[in-house]
Coordinates of C-alpha atoms and ligand atoms in Angstrom, one line a residue:
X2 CA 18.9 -12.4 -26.2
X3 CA 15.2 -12.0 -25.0
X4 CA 13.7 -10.7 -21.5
X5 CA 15.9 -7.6 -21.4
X6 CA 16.5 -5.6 -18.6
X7 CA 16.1 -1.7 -19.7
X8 CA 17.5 1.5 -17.8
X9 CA 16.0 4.8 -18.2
X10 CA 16.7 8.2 -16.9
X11 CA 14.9 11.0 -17.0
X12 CA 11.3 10.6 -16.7
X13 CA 9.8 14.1 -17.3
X14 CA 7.3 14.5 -20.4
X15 CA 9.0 12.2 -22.9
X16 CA 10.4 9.8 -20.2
X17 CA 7.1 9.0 -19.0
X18 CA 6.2 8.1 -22.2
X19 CA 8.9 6.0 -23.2
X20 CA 8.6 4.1 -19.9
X21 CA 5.3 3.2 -20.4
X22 CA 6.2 1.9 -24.0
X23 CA 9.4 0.3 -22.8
X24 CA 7.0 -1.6 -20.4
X25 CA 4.6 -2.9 -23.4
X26 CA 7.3 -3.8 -25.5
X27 CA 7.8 -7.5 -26.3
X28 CA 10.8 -8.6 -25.6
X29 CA 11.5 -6.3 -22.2
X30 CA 11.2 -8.2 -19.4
X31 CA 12.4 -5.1 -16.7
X32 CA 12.6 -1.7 -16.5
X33 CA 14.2 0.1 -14.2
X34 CA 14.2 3.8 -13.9
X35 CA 16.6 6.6 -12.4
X36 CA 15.8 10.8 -12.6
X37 CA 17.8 13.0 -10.2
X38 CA 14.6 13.3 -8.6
X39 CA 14.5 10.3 -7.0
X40 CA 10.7 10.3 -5.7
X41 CA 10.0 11.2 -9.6
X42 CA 11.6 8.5 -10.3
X43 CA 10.4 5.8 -7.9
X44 CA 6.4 7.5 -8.6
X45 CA 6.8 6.0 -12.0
X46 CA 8.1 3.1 -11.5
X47 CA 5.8 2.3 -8.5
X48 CA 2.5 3.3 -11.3
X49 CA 4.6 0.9 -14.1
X50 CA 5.7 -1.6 -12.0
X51 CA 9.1 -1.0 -12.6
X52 CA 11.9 -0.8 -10.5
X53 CA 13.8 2.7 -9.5
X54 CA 17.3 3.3 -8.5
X55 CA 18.9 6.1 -6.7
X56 CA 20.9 7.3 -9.2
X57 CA 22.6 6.7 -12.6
X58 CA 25.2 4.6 -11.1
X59 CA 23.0 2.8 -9.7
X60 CA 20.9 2.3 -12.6
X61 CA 24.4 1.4 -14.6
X62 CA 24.8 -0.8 -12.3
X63 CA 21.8 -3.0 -12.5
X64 CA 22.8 -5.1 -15.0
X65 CA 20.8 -3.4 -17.7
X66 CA 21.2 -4.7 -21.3
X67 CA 20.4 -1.2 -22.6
X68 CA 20.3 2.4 -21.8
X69 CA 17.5 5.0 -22.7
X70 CA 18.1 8.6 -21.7
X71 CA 15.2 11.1 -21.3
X72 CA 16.6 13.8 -19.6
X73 CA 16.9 17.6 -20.6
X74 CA 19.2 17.9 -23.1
X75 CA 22.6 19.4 -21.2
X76 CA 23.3 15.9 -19.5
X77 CA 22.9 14.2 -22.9
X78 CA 26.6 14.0 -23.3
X79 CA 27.6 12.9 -20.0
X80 CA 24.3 10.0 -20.0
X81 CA 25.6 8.6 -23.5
X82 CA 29.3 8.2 -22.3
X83 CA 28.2 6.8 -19.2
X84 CA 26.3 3.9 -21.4
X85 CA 29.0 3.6 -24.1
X86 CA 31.8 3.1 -21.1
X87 CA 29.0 0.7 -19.4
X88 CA 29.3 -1.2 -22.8
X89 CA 25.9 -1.4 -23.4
X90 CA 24.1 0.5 -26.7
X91 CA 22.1 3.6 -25.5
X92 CA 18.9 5.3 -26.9
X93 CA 19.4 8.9 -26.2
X94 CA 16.4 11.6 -26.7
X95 CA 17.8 14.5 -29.5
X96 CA 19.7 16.2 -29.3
X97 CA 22.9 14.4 -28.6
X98 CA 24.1 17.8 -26.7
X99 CA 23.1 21.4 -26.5
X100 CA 25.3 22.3 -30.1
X101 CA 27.5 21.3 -32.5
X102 CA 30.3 22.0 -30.4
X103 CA 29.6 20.5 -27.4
X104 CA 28.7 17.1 -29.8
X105 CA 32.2 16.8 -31.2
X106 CA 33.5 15.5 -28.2
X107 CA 30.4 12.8 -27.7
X108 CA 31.0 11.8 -31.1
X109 CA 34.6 11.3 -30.8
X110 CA 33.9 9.4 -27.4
X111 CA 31.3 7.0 -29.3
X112 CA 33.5 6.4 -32.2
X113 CA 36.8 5.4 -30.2
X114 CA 35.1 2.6 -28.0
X115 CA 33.1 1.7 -31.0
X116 CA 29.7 2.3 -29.0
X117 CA 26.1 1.8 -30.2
X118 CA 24.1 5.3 -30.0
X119 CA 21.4 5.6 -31.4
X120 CA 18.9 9.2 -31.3
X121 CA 15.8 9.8 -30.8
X122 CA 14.7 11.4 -34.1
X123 CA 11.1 9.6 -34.1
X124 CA 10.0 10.5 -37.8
X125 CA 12.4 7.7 -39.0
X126 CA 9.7 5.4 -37.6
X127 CA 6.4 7.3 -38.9
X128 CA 4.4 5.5 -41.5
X129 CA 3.5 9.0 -43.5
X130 CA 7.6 9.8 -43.3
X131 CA 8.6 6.8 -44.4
X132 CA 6.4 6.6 -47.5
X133 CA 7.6 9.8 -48.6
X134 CA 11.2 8.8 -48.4
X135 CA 10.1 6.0 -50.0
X136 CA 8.1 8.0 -52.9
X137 CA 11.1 10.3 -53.5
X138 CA 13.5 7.3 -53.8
X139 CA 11.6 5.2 -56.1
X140 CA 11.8 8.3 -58.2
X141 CA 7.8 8.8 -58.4
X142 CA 8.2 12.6 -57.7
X143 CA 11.3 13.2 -59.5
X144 CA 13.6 16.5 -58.6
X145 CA 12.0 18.6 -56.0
X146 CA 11.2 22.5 -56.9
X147 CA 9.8 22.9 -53.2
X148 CA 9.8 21.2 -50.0
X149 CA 7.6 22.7 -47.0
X150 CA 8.3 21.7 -43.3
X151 CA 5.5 22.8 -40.8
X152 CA 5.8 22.0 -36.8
X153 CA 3.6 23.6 -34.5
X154 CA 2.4 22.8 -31.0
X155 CA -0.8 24.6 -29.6
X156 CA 1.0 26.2 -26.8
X157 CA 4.5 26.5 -25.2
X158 CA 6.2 24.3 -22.8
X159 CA 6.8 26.0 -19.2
X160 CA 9.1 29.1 -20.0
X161 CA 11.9 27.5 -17.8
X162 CA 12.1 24.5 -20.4
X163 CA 12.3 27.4 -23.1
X164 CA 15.1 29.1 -21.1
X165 CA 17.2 25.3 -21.4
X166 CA 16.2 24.1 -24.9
X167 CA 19.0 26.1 -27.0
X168 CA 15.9 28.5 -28.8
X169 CA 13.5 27.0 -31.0
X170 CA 15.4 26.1 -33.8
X171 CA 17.4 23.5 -32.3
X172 CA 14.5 22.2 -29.9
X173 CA 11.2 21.9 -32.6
X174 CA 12.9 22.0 -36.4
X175 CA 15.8 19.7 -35.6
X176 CA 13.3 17.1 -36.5
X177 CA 12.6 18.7 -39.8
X178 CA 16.3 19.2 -40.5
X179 CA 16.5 15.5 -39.9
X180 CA 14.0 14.1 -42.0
X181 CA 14.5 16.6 -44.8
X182 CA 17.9 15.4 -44.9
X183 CA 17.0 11.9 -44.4
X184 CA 14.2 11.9 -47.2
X185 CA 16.2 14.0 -49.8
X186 CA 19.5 12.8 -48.7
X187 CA 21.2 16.2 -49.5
X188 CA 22.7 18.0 -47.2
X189 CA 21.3 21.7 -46.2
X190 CA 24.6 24.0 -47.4
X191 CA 23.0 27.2 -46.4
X192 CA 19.7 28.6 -43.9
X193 CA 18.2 32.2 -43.6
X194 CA 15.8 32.4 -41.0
X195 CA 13.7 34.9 -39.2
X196 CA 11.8 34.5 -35.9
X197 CA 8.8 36.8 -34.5
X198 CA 7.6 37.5 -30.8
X199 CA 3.8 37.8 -30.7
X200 CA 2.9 35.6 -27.6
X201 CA 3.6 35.2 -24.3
X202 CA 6.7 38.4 -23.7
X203 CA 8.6 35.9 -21.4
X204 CA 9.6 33.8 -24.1
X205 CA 11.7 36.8 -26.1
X206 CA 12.3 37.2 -22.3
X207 CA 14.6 33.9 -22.0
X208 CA 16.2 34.9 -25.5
X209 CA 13.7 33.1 -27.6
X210 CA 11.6 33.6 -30.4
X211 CA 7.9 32.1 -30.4
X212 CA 7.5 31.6 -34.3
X213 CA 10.2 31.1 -37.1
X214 CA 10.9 30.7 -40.6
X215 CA 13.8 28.8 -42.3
X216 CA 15.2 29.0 -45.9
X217 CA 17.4 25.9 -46.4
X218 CA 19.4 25.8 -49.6
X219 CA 20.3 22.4 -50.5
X220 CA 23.8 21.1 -51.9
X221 CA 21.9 20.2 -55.1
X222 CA 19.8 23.6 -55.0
X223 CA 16.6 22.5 -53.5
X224 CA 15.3 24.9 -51.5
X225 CA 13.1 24.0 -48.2
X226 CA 10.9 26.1 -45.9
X227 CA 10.9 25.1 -42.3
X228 CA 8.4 26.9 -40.1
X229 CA 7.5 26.5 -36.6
X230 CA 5.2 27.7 -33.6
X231 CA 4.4 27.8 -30.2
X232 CA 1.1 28.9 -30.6
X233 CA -1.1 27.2 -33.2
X234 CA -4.5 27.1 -31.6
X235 CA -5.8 25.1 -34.4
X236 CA -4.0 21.9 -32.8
X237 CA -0.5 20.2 -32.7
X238 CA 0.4 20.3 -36.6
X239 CA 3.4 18.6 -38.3
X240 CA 3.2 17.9 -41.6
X241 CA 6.2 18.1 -44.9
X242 CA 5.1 18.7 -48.2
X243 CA 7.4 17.7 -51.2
X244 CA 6.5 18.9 -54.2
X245 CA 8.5 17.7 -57.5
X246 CA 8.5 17.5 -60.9
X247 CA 6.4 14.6 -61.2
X248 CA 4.3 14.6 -58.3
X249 CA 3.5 15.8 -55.0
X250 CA 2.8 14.3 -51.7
X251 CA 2.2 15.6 -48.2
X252 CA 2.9 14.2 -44.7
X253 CA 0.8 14.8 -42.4
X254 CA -2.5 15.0 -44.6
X255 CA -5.5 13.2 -42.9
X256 CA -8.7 13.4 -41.5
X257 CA -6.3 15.0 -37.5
X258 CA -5.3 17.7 -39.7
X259 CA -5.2 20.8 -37.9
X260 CA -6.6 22.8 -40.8
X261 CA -9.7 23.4 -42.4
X262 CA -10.2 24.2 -46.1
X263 CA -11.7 27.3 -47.0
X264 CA -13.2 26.4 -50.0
X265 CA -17.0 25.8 -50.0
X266 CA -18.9 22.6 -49.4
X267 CA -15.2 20.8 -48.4
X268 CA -15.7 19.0 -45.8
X269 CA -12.0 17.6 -45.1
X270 CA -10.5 17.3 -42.6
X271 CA -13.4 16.0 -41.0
X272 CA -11.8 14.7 -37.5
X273 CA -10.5 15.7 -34.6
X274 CA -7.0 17.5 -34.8
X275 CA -4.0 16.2 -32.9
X276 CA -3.0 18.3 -29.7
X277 CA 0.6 16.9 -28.6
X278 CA 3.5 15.4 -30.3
X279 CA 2.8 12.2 -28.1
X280 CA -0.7 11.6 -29.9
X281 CA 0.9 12.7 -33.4
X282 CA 3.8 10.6 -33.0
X283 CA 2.3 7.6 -30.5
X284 CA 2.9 4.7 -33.0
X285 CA 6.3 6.6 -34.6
X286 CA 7.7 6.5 -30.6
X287 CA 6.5 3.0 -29.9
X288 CA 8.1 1.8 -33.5
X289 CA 11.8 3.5 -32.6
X290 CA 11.5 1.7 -29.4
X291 CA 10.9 -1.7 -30.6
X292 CA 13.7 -0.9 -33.0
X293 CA 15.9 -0.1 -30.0
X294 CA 14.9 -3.4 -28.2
X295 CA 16.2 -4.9 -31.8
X296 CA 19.4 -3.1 -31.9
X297 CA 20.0 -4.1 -28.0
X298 CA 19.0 -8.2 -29.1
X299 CA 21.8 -7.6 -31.9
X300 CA 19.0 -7.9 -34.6
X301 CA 20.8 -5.8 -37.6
X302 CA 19.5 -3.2 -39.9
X303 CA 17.7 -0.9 -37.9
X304 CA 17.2 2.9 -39.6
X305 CA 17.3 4.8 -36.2
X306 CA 19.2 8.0 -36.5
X307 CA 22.5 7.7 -36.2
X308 CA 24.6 10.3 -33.5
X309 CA 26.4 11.5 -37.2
X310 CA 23.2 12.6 -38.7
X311 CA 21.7 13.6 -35.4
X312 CA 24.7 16.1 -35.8
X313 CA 24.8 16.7 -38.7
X314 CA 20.6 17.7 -38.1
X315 CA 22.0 20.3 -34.8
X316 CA 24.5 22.0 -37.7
X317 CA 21.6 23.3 -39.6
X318 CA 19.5 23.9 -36.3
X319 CA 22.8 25.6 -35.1
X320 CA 22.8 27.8 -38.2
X321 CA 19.3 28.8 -37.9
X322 CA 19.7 30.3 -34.5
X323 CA 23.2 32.0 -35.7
X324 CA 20.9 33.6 -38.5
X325 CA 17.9 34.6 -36.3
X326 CA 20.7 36.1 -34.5
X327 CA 22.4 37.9 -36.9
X328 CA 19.6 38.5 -39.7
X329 CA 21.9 37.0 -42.3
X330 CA 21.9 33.6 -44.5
X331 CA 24.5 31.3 -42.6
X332 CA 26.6 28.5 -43.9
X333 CA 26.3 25.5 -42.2
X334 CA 29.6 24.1 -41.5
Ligands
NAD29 N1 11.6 13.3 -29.8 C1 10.7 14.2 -29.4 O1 9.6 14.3 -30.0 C2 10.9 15.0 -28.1 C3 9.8 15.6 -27.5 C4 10.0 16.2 -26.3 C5 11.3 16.3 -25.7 N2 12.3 15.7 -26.4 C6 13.7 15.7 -25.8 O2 13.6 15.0 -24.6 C7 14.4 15.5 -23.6 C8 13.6 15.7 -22.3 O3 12.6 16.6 -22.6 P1 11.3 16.7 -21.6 O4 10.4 17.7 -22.2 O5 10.8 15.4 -21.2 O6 12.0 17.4 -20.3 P2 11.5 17.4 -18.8 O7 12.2 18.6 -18.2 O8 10.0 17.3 -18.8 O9 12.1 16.1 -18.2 C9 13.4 15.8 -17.9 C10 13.5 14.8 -16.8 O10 14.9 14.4 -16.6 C11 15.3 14.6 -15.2 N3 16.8 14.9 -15.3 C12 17.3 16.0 -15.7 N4 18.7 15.9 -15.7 C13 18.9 14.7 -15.1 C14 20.1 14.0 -14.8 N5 21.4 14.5 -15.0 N6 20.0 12.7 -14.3 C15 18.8 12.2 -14.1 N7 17.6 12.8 -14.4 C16 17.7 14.0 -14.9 C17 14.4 15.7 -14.7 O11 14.3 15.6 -13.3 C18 13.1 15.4 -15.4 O12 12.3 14.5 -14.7 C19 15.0 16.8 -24.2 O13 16.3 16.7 -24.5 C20 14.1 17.1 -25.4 O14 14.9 17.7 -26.4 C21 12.1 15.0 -27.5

């Protein structure tokens, strides 16, 4: 199949994005896009020359070959049955619904009309991640003693976003409990995590914390460190660090750093740091949408992430809030 006909909905910050790479993507003939604002929706379209329709059923009813969905993350569940029950395969933004519990039900959906879902867990598709999986695989790093997460944007979204994205656990370090996962292949047993409130009050105001900390225990006893931010003025940082018994590498290292080394004469990182996750991750999103466009052609073997491991990603994100809220370690079930 070529010259496919997408569907999007949702174009708010990440939508917008994606339509603009759905647009530039060979083998996409037509887009057309659907938000439940409507003049959102037809704004973009009009600026991609794409087309808008008036709703999702609508959209569904197109005749679109495949399904993204960029909306916030409570109509998740409802967007992906409506593309598994249009029989087409769907690219959903993460999470595939608020928790674990409210995924069960998607997953069950997905599995009993043998629908192809795939999530939006865009460090499958960086360069920098996938060498590192690579690296650990091939053995060149042997066992791990430590593995550091860091993700940290300069400054919070709007505080009604905060107030919808299930605290910031499950809305920033999902990705890390993705890729730490993916990378290691272990799954995190365990998570004690702490949170702290030094910015803006309104964010502790809508139950949230603006900085965190995660201890995640391994089933083979690695231990991780997954910290995050809201407010890291030195620029949009994400970067993993695995160090092992025979070597160490980091993600993330290069001359966008958003660091500076404090030892004398040290020039590096020389360049300019990155200051959103659309310029960190630019050529990881346009990579997982090509290997959407794939999937939706019926080329095999794509390494998107799967709505099982998405899952099995919320779990430990789950767990994390449960211990920020309780102050104890938390099993992740
Ligand atoms: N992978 C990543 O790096 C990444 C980055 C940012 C956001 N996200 C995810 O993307 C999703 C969207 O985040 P955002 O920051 O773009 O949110 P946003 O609020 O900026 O945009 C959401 C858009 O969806 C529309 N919308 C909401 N519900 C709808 C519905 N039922 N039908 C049609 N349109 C609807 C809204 O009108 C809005 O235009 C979230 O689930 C978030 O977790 C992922």
């Amino acid at each position: 199949m070529s010259d496919l006909h997408l569907g999007l909905v949702g174009v708010g910050r990440i939508g917008v994005m994606h339509a603009r790479t759905i647009v530039s993507t060979p083998g996409v003939d037509r887009l057309t896009i659907a938000d439940v604002d409507p003049d959102r929706a037809r704004q973009v379209a009009d600026d991609l020359g794409a087309s808008a329709a008036r709703d999702v059923d609508a959209l569904l009813a197109a005749g679109i070959d495949g399904l993204v969905v960029a909306t916030g993350t409570a109509s998740h569940p409802e967007l992906i049955r409506a593309g598994v029950d249009a029989g087409i395969p769907v690219f959903s933004e993460k999470p595939v619904a608020p928790d674990v519990v409210l995924s069960m039900p998607v997953l069950k959906h997905i599995a009993e009309r043998s629908g192809t879902v795939r999530i939006g867990h865009q460090r499958r598709c960086d360069p920098g991640y996938r060498e590192a999986r690579r690296a650990y695989l091939a053995g060149e790093l042997g066992w791990l003693h430590a593995v550091r997460a860091v993700t940290c944007d300069v400054s919070p979204p709007p505080v009604a976003f905060l107030a919808t994205s299930g605290g910031l656990f499950r809305d920033v370090s999902v990705h890390d409990f993705d890729v730490i996962r993916w990378i290691t292949g272990r799954d995190v047993v365990e998570v004690y995590a702490r949170g702290s409130n030094n910015g803006d009050p309104a964010i502790a105001g809508v139950g949230d914390v603006d900085s965190a900390l995660a201890v995640c225990t391994l089933d083979d006893g690695t231990l991780a460190v997954v910290t995050a931010s809201r407010y890291n003025g030195a620029g949009h940082d994400v970067r993993l660090e695995l160090q092992g018994s025979l070597g160490t590498l980091q993600v993330g290292l290069d001359d966008s750093s958003a660091l500076r080394s404090a030892e004398p004469g040290v020039a590096f990182p020389g360049g300019t740091p990155h200051t959103t996750f659309a310029e960190r991750f630019a050529e990881a999103y346009r990579a997982e949408i090509a290997a959407f466009v794939d999937l939706v052609q019926g080329v095999a073997g794509d390494d998107l992430c799967t709505p099982a491991d998405a899952v099995a990603a919320s779990a430990v994100a789950d767990a994390a809030q449960e211990s920020l809220r309780t102050g104890a370690p938390v099993r992740v079930s």
